[in-house]
Amino acid sequence: QVQLQESGPGLVKPSETLSLICTVSGASVRSRDYYWTWIRQPPGKGLEWIGYIYYNGGSHYNPSLKSRVTISVDTSENQFSLKLSSVTAADTALYYCARENQGVMFPFFDFWGQGTLVTVSS
Amino acid sequence: DIQLTQSPSFLSASVGDRVTITCRASQGISSYLAWYQQKPGKAPKLLIYAASTLQSGVPSRFSGSGSGTEFTLTINSLKPEDFATYYCQQLNSYPSTFGQGTKVEIK
C-alpha cells in the first residue's frame, strides 16, 4: 500500500521560507518509474502544480515559482522535500505531495498525500 | 503554459442522472489527460488517465473520451457519493496544468 505523508510547520511568516517534507511508504523514491511531485491548492481554489524531483536529483519547476522553489530527495529516508522562499499571503494553501507514474506511456498522479495547510501570516 | 478550460464550472444534478463535463485544451495534448475527483477536505483521486483509461478500482459508470484539444468525462447514473468537484489535468508538457474544476451538486 503506497502512502505519502506531508509534514512541516502550519504557519510561516511573510518573507520566510516554507519547508515541507513528504515521507513515502510502500514505494521507493529510488524507483526510475516515478516523479515525486508537489501540488498546492489555495483555500476554495483550484490545483497548481509546483514541480517534481526524480530519483537522480533531476527536477522541473513551475516557471511561475521557479525562482523561489527547491525540491530535493533524500533516498536514505525515502523522503522528498519542498522549500519555497520569500513567501507571501498568496502562498497560503493546502500543499499536497503526490507520485507521478512515469512508467507508462501516458503518465498520471496515482497516489497523493492527505495535504497539509500552510498559512502565511505574521 | 497549456490552459485547460472546463465547462460547466458548476452542475446541479439528481441521483441517477447522466452528467458530462468537458475539458478543452489551449493546444493539442494527444491523450495526455487525466481526470480526478475531489471531495471536501480530501486529496484528489485519480479516475481516468490517458483520456479514456479507467483507473483500477474506479466504478465503470465513469468514462472518459477525447484526444487533441477536447475531452469529456461522463458519469452514468449518478450516485450520492459522486457529488464532488472534478478536475482535468494535462501531462503533455510541463508545467502540468489543471482545469479550474467542475463542482457537481445535488439538485
PDB file of C-alpha atoms in Angstrom, chain B residues 13-19 75-80 82-83:
ATOM      1  CA  ALA B  13     -27.908  17.097 -10.964  1.00  0.00           C
ATOM      2  CA  SER B  14     -30.035  14.381  -9.417  1.00  0.00           C
ATOM      3  CA  VAL B  15     -29.169  10.859  -8.364  1.00  0.00           C
ATOM      4  CA  GLY B  16     -29.491   8.650 -11.423  1.00  0.00           C
ATOM      5  CA  ASP B  17     -28.694  11.412 -13.916  1.00  0.00           C
ATOM      6  CA  ARG B  18     -26.064  11.148 -16.584  1.00  0.00           C
ATOM      7  CA  VAL B  19     -23.626  14.059 -16.466  1.00  0.00           C
ATOM      8  CA  ILE B  75     -20.768   9.796 -15.191  1.00  0.00           C
ATOM      9  CA  ASN B  76     -23.616   7.433 -15.931  1.00  0.00           C
ATOM     10  CA  SER B  77     -26.339   7.033 -13.308  1.00  0.00           C
ATOM     11  CA  LEU B  78     -25.020   9.485 -10.724  1.00  0.00           C
ATOM     12  CA  LYS B  79     -24.752   8.117  -7.192  1.00  0.00           C
ATOM     13  CA  PRO B  80     -24.800  10.129  -3.943  1.00  0.00           C
ATOM     14  CA  ASP B  82     -20.321  11.171  -6.844  1.00  0.00           C
ATOM     15  CA  PHE B  83     -21.207  14.671  -5.683  1.00  0.00           C
TER      16      PHE B  83
END
